[in-house]
Amino acid sequence: MALAARVQRQPDAAAVAEQAAERLLAGLAGRRPVGLATGRTMEPVYGALRRRLAALPAAQRAALLAGWRSFNLDEYVGLAPSDPRSFAATMAAALAGPLELRPGQLQLPDGTAPWPDQEARRYAAALAAAGGIGLQLLGLGSNGHVGFNEPPCGAEAPCRCLELTAATALQNASAFGGDPAAVPSRAITLGMAEILAAEEILLVVTGAAKAEILRRALEEPPTAALPASWLQQHPRLMVLVDPPAASRLRLS
Ligand code: GLP
């Protein structure tokens, strides 16, 4: 499929969120777990997902929630789920709490594990035992990362613990009182290997600030310098964008 055919441009960010939520609902009904992401882009997506679930007939909603299995991409090393800045707390507030999911239905790496490398291996093994990802939801980092796969990063990089870049500390500082130095220096992330092994990938990008990095990710040859560019090689990649994010795409 030509890359242009995989880019679905929506009228605005709210429509992007609605479309992403609809695809997530379909993913949740699938055989394999869904892969979930955090970040500001996902907040309206999870809001739309909650509303869609609430609007379903009770029996259908109950069946979807009973069968819910998800693995998040990443977590900061050193942050406990009780820390509101952790991705575990973000997911508890956005989905696990309001949807009353059972413990273990929505999984993340454990940021407080004493040996983060070992925790990354455990998490990868748990995902493999669950059959790998069906639908993988992704945001796009300002430096071209997906999950926390910081550049440079090859397509075979596995789930691991790694150092975050200065660009990412800056991007995510708002959750840490605006101070990049307060952002944890390390994270555990699913690798490009696990992401590219997903049956289907849904990359969600909104806002003008991501327009140039999205253009490079989709239109330049895949390179370790821009981890999201490996997504071009996935046979079932769908990119959902609003007009500002799509503004630099030649094929849009
Ligand atoms: C974060 C997360 C990514 C996320 C991306 C975009 O650092 N690790 O999973 O998709 O960066 O974040 P945002 O949506 O806030 O721009």
mmCIF file of C-alpha atoms and ligand atoms in Angstrom:
data_model
loop_
_atom_site.group_PDB
_atom_site.id
_atom_site.type_symbol
_atom_site.label_atom_id
_atom_site.label_comp_id
_atom_site.label_asym_id
_atom_site.label_seq_id
_atom_site.Cartn_x
_atom_site.Cartn_y
_atom_site.Cartn_z
ATOM 1 C CA MET A 1 0.000 0.000 0.000
ATOM 2 C CA ALA A 2 1.314 3.460 -0.860
ATOM 3 C CA LEU A 3 2.169 5.493 2.195
ATOM 4 C CA ALA A 4 -0.328 8.229 1.286
ATOM 5 C CA ALA A 5 -3.127 5.686 1.466
ATOM 6 C CA ARG A 6 -2.186 4.950 5.058
ATOM 7 C CA VAL A 7 -2.459 8.581 6.193
ATOM 8 C CA GLN A 8 -5.980 9.389 7.296
ATOM 9 C CA ARG A 9 -6.518 13.107 7.672
ATOM 10 C CA GLN A 10 -9.364 14.161 9.972
ATOM 11 C CA PRO A 11 -10.964 17.634 10.150
ATOM 12 C CA ASP A 12 -9.587 18.382 13.630
ATOM 13 C CA ALA A 13 -7.947 16.867 16.713
ATOM 14 C CA ALA A 14 -11.310 15.917 18.235
ATOM 15 C CA ALA A 15 -12.169 13.901 15.115
ATOM 16 C CA VAL A 16 -8.738 12.238 15.279
ATOM 17 C CA ALA A 17 -9.493 11.179 18.862
ATOM 18 C CA GLU A 18 -12.916 9.812 17.898
ATOM 19 C CA GLN A 19 -11.469 7.802 15.021
ATOM 20 C CA ALA A 20 -8.639 6.462 17.173
ATOM 21 C CA ALA A 21 -11.134 5.458 19.879
ATOM 22 C CA GLU A 22 -13.261 3.618 17.342
ATOM 23 C CA ARG A 23 -10.256 1.627 16.151
ATOM 24 C CA LEU A 24 -9.234 0.909 19.732
ATOM 25 C CA LEU A 25 -12.690 -0.491 20.441
ATOM 26 C CA ALA A 26 -12.251 -2.853 17.508
ATOM 27 C CA GLY A 27 -8.746 -3.724 18.753
ATOM 28 C CA LEU A 28 -10.060 -4.537 22.216
ATOM 29 C CA ALA A 29 -12.400 -7.100 20.702
ATOM 30 C CA GLY A 30 -9.444 -8.828 19.018
ATOM 31 C CA ARG A 31 -7.601 -11.977 20.060
ATOM 32 C CA ARG A 32 -4.360 -10.323 21.127
ATOM 33 C CA PRO A 33 -3.765 -7.568 23.725
ATOM 34 C CA VAL A 34 -3.790 -3.945 22.605
ATOM 35 C CA GLY A 35 -0.708 -1.773 23.043
ATOM 36 C CA LEU A 36 -1.418 1.540 24.777
ATOM 37 C CA ALA A 37 0.497 4.816 24.922
ATOM 38 C CA THR A 38 0.601 7.854 27.180
ATOM 39 C CA GLY A 39 1.219 11.524 26.372
ATOM 40 C CA ARG A 40 -0.996 14.541 25.824
ATOM 41 C CA THR A 41 -2.096 13.281 22.404
ATOM 42 C CA MET A 42 -3.767 10.291 24.064
ATOM 43 C CA GLU A 43 -5.833 12.209 26.618
ATOM 44 C CA PRO A 44 -8.701 13.014 24.190
ATOM 45 C CA VAL A 45 -8.387 9.522 22.681
ATOM 46 C CA TYR A 46 -9.038 7.898 26.063
ATOM 47 C CA GLY A 47 -11.834 10.391 26.752
ATOM 48 C CA ALA A 48 -13.497 9.381 23.490
ATOM 49 C CA LEU A 49 -12.950 5.701 24.306
ATOM 50 C CA ARG A 50 -14.641 6.089 27.718
ATOM 51 C CA ARG A 51 -17.624 7.830 26.100
ATOM 52 C CA ARG A 52 -17.953 5.185 23.385
ATOM 53 C CA LEU A 53 -17.788 2.388 25.932
ATOM 54 C CA ALA A 54 -20.440 4.103 28.066
ATOM 55 C CA ALA A 55 -22.713 4.374 25.023
ATOM 56 C CA LEU A 56 -22.552 0.647 24.215
ATOM 57 C CA PRO A 57 -25.363 -1.742 25.174
ATOM 58 C CA ALA A 58 -24.587 -3.032 28.693
ATOM 59 C CA ALA A 59 -23.883 -6.621 27.648
ATOM 60 C CA GLN A 60 -21.471 -5.579 24.880
ATOM 61 C CA ARG A 61 -19.702 -3.151 27.197
ATOM 62 C CA ALA A 62 -19.382 -5.797 29.922
ATOM 63 C CA ALA A 63 -17.961 -8.325 27.452
ATOM 64 C CA LEU A 64 -15.382 -5.859 26.139
ATOM 65 C CA LEU A 65 -14.289 -4.851 29.629
ATOM 66 C CA ALA A 66 -14.151 -8.463 30.833
ATOM 67 C CA GLY A 67 -11.872 -9.324 27.901
ATOM 68 C CA TRP A 68 -9.694 -6.215 28.217
ATOM 69 C CA ARG A 69 -5.977 -6.990 27.991
ATOM 70 C CA SER A 70 -3.462 -4.226 27.354
ATOM 71 C CA PHE A 71 0.241 -3.554 27.635
ATOM 72 C CA ASN A 72 1.500 0.006 27.860
ATOM 73 C CA LEU A 73 4.600 1.026 25.990
ATOM 74 C CA ASP A 74 6.681 2.466 28.758
ATOM 75 C CA GLU A 75 7.253 3.721 32.295
ATOM 76 C CA TYR A 76 9.766 5.997 34.018
ATOM 77 C CA VAL A 77 12.347 4.229 36.177
ATOM 78 C CA GLY A 78 11.966 5.230 39.820
ATOM 79 C CA LEU A 79 8.308 6.301 39.761
ATOM 80 C CA ALA A 80 5.784 4.185 41.669
ATOM 81 C CA PRO A 81 2.179 3.806 40.481
ATOM 82 C CA SER A 82 1.197 5.968 43.468
ATOM 83 C CA ASP A 83 3.253 8.858 42.023
ATOM 84 C CA PRO A 84 0.846 10.996 39.959
ATOM 85 C CA ARG A 85 3.615 11.640 37.406
ATOM 86 C CA SER A 86 4.027 7.940 36.614
ATOM 87 C CA PHE A 87 2.451 6.502 33.490
ATOM 88 C CA ALA A 88 0.806 3.896 35.745
ATOM 89 C CA ALA A 89 -1.025 6.713 37.569
ATOM 90 C CA THR A 90 -1.938 8.331 34.238
ATOM 91 C CA MET A 91 -3.457 5.086 32.976
ATOM 92 C CA ALA A 92 -5.248 4.433 36.283
ATOM 93 C CA ALA A 93 -6.866 7.877 36.070
ATOM 94 C CA ALA A 94 -7.675 7.675 32.352
ATOM 95 C CA LEU A 95 -8.860 4.089 31.988
ATOM 96 C CA ALA A 96 -8.292 1.475 34.696
ATOM 97 C CA GLY A 97 -10.110 3.475 37.420
ATOM 98 C CA PRO A 98 -13.113 4.828 35.493
ATOM 99 C CA LEU A 99 -13.619 1.514 33.666
ATOM 100 C CA GLU A 100 -13.114 -0.528 36.868
ATOM 101 C CA LEU A 101 -10.638 -2.884 35.223
ATOM 102 C CA ARG A 102 -9.292 -5.734 37.345
ATOM 103 C CA PRO A 103 -5.643 -5.616 38.472
ATOM 104 C CA GLY A 104 -3.490 -7.123 35.731
ATOM 105 C CA GLN A 105 -5.838 -6.305 32.858
ATOM 106 C CA LEU A 106 -3.918 -3.112 32.068
ATOM 107 C CA GLN A 107 -0.194 -3.754 32.367
ATOM 108 C CA LEU A 108 2.833 -1.469 32.454
ATOM 109 C CA PRO A 109 6.499 -2.009 33.241
ATOM 110 C CA ASP A 110 7.177 -1.634 36.985
ATOM 111 C CA GLY A 111 9.127 1.610 37.422
ATOM 112 C CA THR A 112 10.147 0.652 40.959
ATOM 113 C CA ALA A 113 11.608 -2.771 40.144
ATOM 114 C CA PRO A 114 15.063 -2.944 41.794
ATOM 115 C CA TRP A 115 16.711 -4.208 38.587
ATOM 116 C CA PRO A 116 15.189 -2.324 35.625
ATOM 117 C CA ASP A 117 16.991 -4.445 32.997
ATOM 118 C CA GLN A 118 15.513 -7.571 34.541
ATOM 119 C CA GLU A 119 12.074 -5.896 34.712
ATOM 120 C CA ALA A 120 12.314 -5.094 30.983
ATOM 121 C CA ARG A 121 12.985 -8.772 30.260
ATOM 122 C CA ARG A 122 10.099 -9.831 32.507
ATOM 123 C CA TYR A 123 7.743 -7.401 30.762
ATOM 124 C CA ALA A 124 8.796 -8.592 27.302
ATOM 125 C CA ALA A 125 8.248 -12.198 28.380
ATOM 126 C CA ALA A 126 4.797 -11.382 29.804
ATOM 127 C CA LEU A 127 3.845 -9.744 26.512
ATOM 128 C CA ALA A 128 5.153 -12.705 24.504
ATOM 129 C CA ALA A 129 3.211 -15.116 26.754
ATOM 130 C CA ALA A 130 0.052 -13.085 26.069
ATOM 131 C CA GLY A 131 0.597 -13.543 22.323
ATOM 132 C CA GLY A 132 2.187 -10.190 21.433
ATOM 133 C CA ILE A 133 0.382 -6.987 20.503
ATOM 134 C CA GLY A 134 -2.677 -6.948 18.230
ATOM 135 C CA LEU A 135 -3.349 -3.226 17.701
ATOM 136 C CA GLN A 136 -0.552 -0.901 18.839
ATOM 137 C CA LEU A 137 -1.485 2.714 19.587
ATOM 138 C CA LEU A 138 1.424 5.150 19.229
ATOM 139 C CA GLY A 139 2.113 8.833 19.722
ATOM 140 C CA LEU A 140 5.124 10.586 18.250
ATOM 141 C CA GLY A 141 7.912 12.153 20.301
ATOM 142 C CA SER A 142 9.238 15.563 19.246
ATOM 143 C CA ASN A 143 12.584 13.892 18.469
ATOM 144 C CA GLY A 144 10.981 11.045 16.506
ATOM 145 C CA HIS A 145 10.795 8.520 19.332
ATOM 146 C CA VAL A 146 7.928 6.059 19.688
ATOM 147 C CA GLY A 147 7.387 4.630 23.147
ATOM 148 C CA PHE A 148 10.688 5.739 24.644
ATOM 149 C CA ASN A 149 12.814 4.389 21.778
ATOM 150 C CA GLU A 150 15.201 7.302 21.680
ATOM 151 C CA PRO A 151 17.383 7.970 18.647
ATOM 152 C CA PRO A 152 19.600 6.337 17.566
ATOM 153 C CA CYS A 153 17.550 3.150 17.628
ATOM 154 C CA GLY A 154 17.518 0.223 15.214
ATOM 155 C CA ALA A 155 14.422 -1.655 14.106
ATOM 156 C CA GLU A 156 15.501 -4.725 16.113
ATOM 157 C CA ALA A 157 15.881 -2.952 19.467
ATOM 158 C CA PRO A 158 14.109 -5.070 22.134
ATOM 159 C CA CYS A 159 12.218 -4.086 25.284
ATOM 160 C CA ARG A 160 14.832 -2.512 27.552
ATOM 161 C CA CYS A 161 15.818 0.113 30.096
ATOM 162 C CA LEU A 162 17.480 3.170 28.550
ATOM 163 C CA GLU A 163 18.618 6.741 29.169
ATOM 164 C CA LEU A 164 16.209 9.451 28.067
ATOM 165 C CA THR A 165 17.507 12.271 25.856
ATOM 166 C CA ALA A 166 17.567 15.965 26.728
ATOM 167 C CA ALA A 167 14.918 16.557 24.029
ATOM 168 C CA THR A 168 12.532 14.134 25.753
ATOM 169 C CA ALA A 169 13.165 15.653 29.192
ATOM 170 C CA LEU A 170 12.193 18.999 27.670
ATOM 171 C CA GLN A 171 9.119 17.576 25.896
ATOM 172 C CA ASN A 172 7.813 15.907 29.043
ATOM 173 C CA ALA A 173 8.854 18.561 31.601
ATOM 174 C CA SER A 174 5.324 19.942 31.966
ATOM 175 C CA ALA A 175 4.340 16.870 34.015
ATOM 176 C CA PHE A 176 7.303 17.626 36.333
ATOM 177 C CA GLY A 177 6.567 21.218 37.265
ATOM 178 C CA GLY A 178 8.109 22.473 34.012
ATOM 179 C CA ASP A 179 11.614 21.424 35.096
ATOM 180 C CA PRO A 180 13.431 19.141 32.593
ATOM 181 C CA ALA A 181 15.941 18.211 35.324
ATOM 182 C CA ALA A 182 13.077 16.736 37.365
ATOM 183 C CA VAL A 183 12.175 14.257 34.581
ATOM 184 C CA PRO A 184 13.563 10.791 35.464
ATOM 185 C CA SER A 185 16.741 10.050 33.516
ATOM 186 C CA ARG A 186 15.762 6.474 32.610
ATOM 187 C CA ALA A 187 12.732 4.564 31.397
ATOM 188 C CA ILE A 188 11.692 1.037 30.471
ATOM 189 C CA THR A 189 10.158 0.814 27.012
ATOM 190 C CA LEU A 190 8.887 -1.814 24.638
ATOM 191 C CA GLY A 191 11.409 -1.868 21.793
ATOM 192 C CA MET A 192 10.962 -1.253 18.092
ATOM 193 C CA ALA A 193 11.043 -5.068 17.822
ATOM 194 C CA GLU A 194 7.866 -5.581 19.874
ATOM 195 C CA ILE A 195 6.174 -2.558 18.279
ATOM 196 C CA LEU A 196 6.908 -3.680 14.717
ATOM 197 C CA ALA A 197 5.715 -7.203 15.594
ATOM 198 C CA ALA A 198 2.202 -5.845 16.291
ATOM 199 C CA GLU A 199 -0.498 -6.997 13.889
ATOM 200 C CA GLU A 200 -1.554 -3.415 13.250
ATOM 201 C CA ILE A 201 -0.147 0.013 14.191
ATOM 202 C CA LEU A 202 -2.129 3.196 14.767
ATOM 203 C CA LEU A 203 0.084 6.300 14.900
ATOM 204 C CA VAL A 204 -1.795 9.334 16.194
ATOM 205 C CA VAL A 205 -0.281 12.769 15.591
ATOM 206 C CA THR A 206 -1.876 16.162 16.216
ATOM 207 C CA GLY A 207 -0.652 19.740 16.235
ATOM 208 C CA ALA A 208 1.691 21.851 14.128
ATOM 209 C CA ALA A 209 4.663 21.180 16.430
ATOM 210 C CA LYS A 210 4.812 17.585 15.122
ATOM 211 C CA ALA A 211 4.396 18.446 11.407
ATOM 212 C CA GLU A 212 8.068 18.408 10.441
ATOM 213 C CA ILE A 213 9.087 15.353 12.474
ATOM 214 C CA LEU A 214 6.061 13.485 11.050
ATOM 215 C CA ARG A 215 7.043 14.446 7.497
ATOM 216 C CA ARG A 216 10.561 13.163 8.062
ATOM 217 C CA ALA A 217 9.297 9.965 9.710
ATOM 218 C CA LEU A 218 7.000 9.139 6.798
ATOM 219 C CA GLU A 219 8.779 10.596 3.763
ATOM 220 C CA GLU A 220 12.510 10.096 4.382
ATOM 221 C CA PRO A 221 14.257 6.703 4.162
ATOM 222 C CA PRO A 222 14.001 4.719 7.412
ATOM 223 C CA THR A 223 16.922 5.440 9.719
ATOM 224 C CA ALA A 224 18.048 4.751 13.294
ATOM 225 C CA ALA A 225 18.332 8.536 13.693
ATOM 226 C CA LEU A 226 14.526 8.742 13.589
ATOM 227 C CA PRO A 227 13.000 5.646 15.235
ATOM 228 C CA ALA A 228 9.436 6.355 14.040
ATOM 229 C CA SER A 229 10.661 6.054 10.440
ATOM 230 C CA TRP A 230 10.860 2.244 10.914
ATOM 231 C CA LEU A 231 7.065 2.259 11.030
ATOM 232 C CA GLN A 232 7.048 2.775 7.235
ATOM 233 C CA GLN A 233 8.076 -0.866 6.931
ATOM 234 C CA HIS A 234 5.002 -2.140 8.763
ATOM 235 C CA PRO A 235 2.417 -3.674 6.413
ATOM 236 C CA ARG A 236 -0.532 -2.441 8.483
ATOM 237 C CA LEU A 237 0.355 1.080 9.541
ATOM 238 C CA MET A 238 -2.426 3.664 9.833
ATOM 239 C CA VAL A 239 -1.540 7.282 10.571
ATOM 240 C CA LEU A 240 -4.302 9.509 11.972
ATOM 241 C CA VAL A 241 -3.596 13.241 11.703
ATOM 242 C CA ASP A 242 -5.250 16.624 12.072
ATOM 243 C CA PRO A 243 -4.585 19.339 9.437
ATOM 244 C CA PRO A 244 -1.781 21.115 11.393
ATOM 245 C CA ALA A 245 0.155 17.840 11.881
ATOM 246 C CA ALA A 246 -0.370 16.947 8.192
ATOM 247 C CA SER A 247 0.622 20.391 6.933
ATOM 248 C CA ARG A 248 4.128 19.364 5.784
ATOM 249 C CA LEU A 249 3.172 16.061 4.193
ATOM 250 C CA ARG A 250 3.669 16.179 0.461
ATOM 251 C CA LEU A 251 1.217 13.347 -0.112
ATOM 252 C CA SER A 252 -1.592 14.654 2.068
HETATM 253 C C1 GLP B 1 6.223 10.483 25.372
HETATM 254 C C2 GLP B 1 5.854 8.982 25.436
HETATM 255 C C3 GLP B 1 5.387 8.528 24.112
HETATM 256 C C4 GLP B 1 4.424 9.579 23.609
HETATM 257 C C5 GLP B 1 5.213 10.745 23.121
HETATM 258 C C6 GLP B 1 4.362 11.938 22.659
HETATM 259 O O1 GLP B 1 7.495 10.735 25.837
HETATM 260 N N1 GLP B 1 6.882 8.096 25.911
HETATM 261 O O2 GLP B 1 4.780 7.258 24.230
HETATM 262 O O3 GLP B 1 3.664 9.082 22.550
HETATM 263 O O4 GLP B 1 6.195 11.080 24.070
HETATM 264 O O5 GLP B 1 3.873 12.700 23.727
HETATM 265 P P1 GLP B 1 2.791 13.840 23.549
HETATM 266 O O6 GLP B 1 1.565 13.191 23.050
HETATM 267 O O7 GLP B 1 2.631 14.432 24.908
HETATM 268 O O8 GLP B 1 3.343 14.818 22.565
#
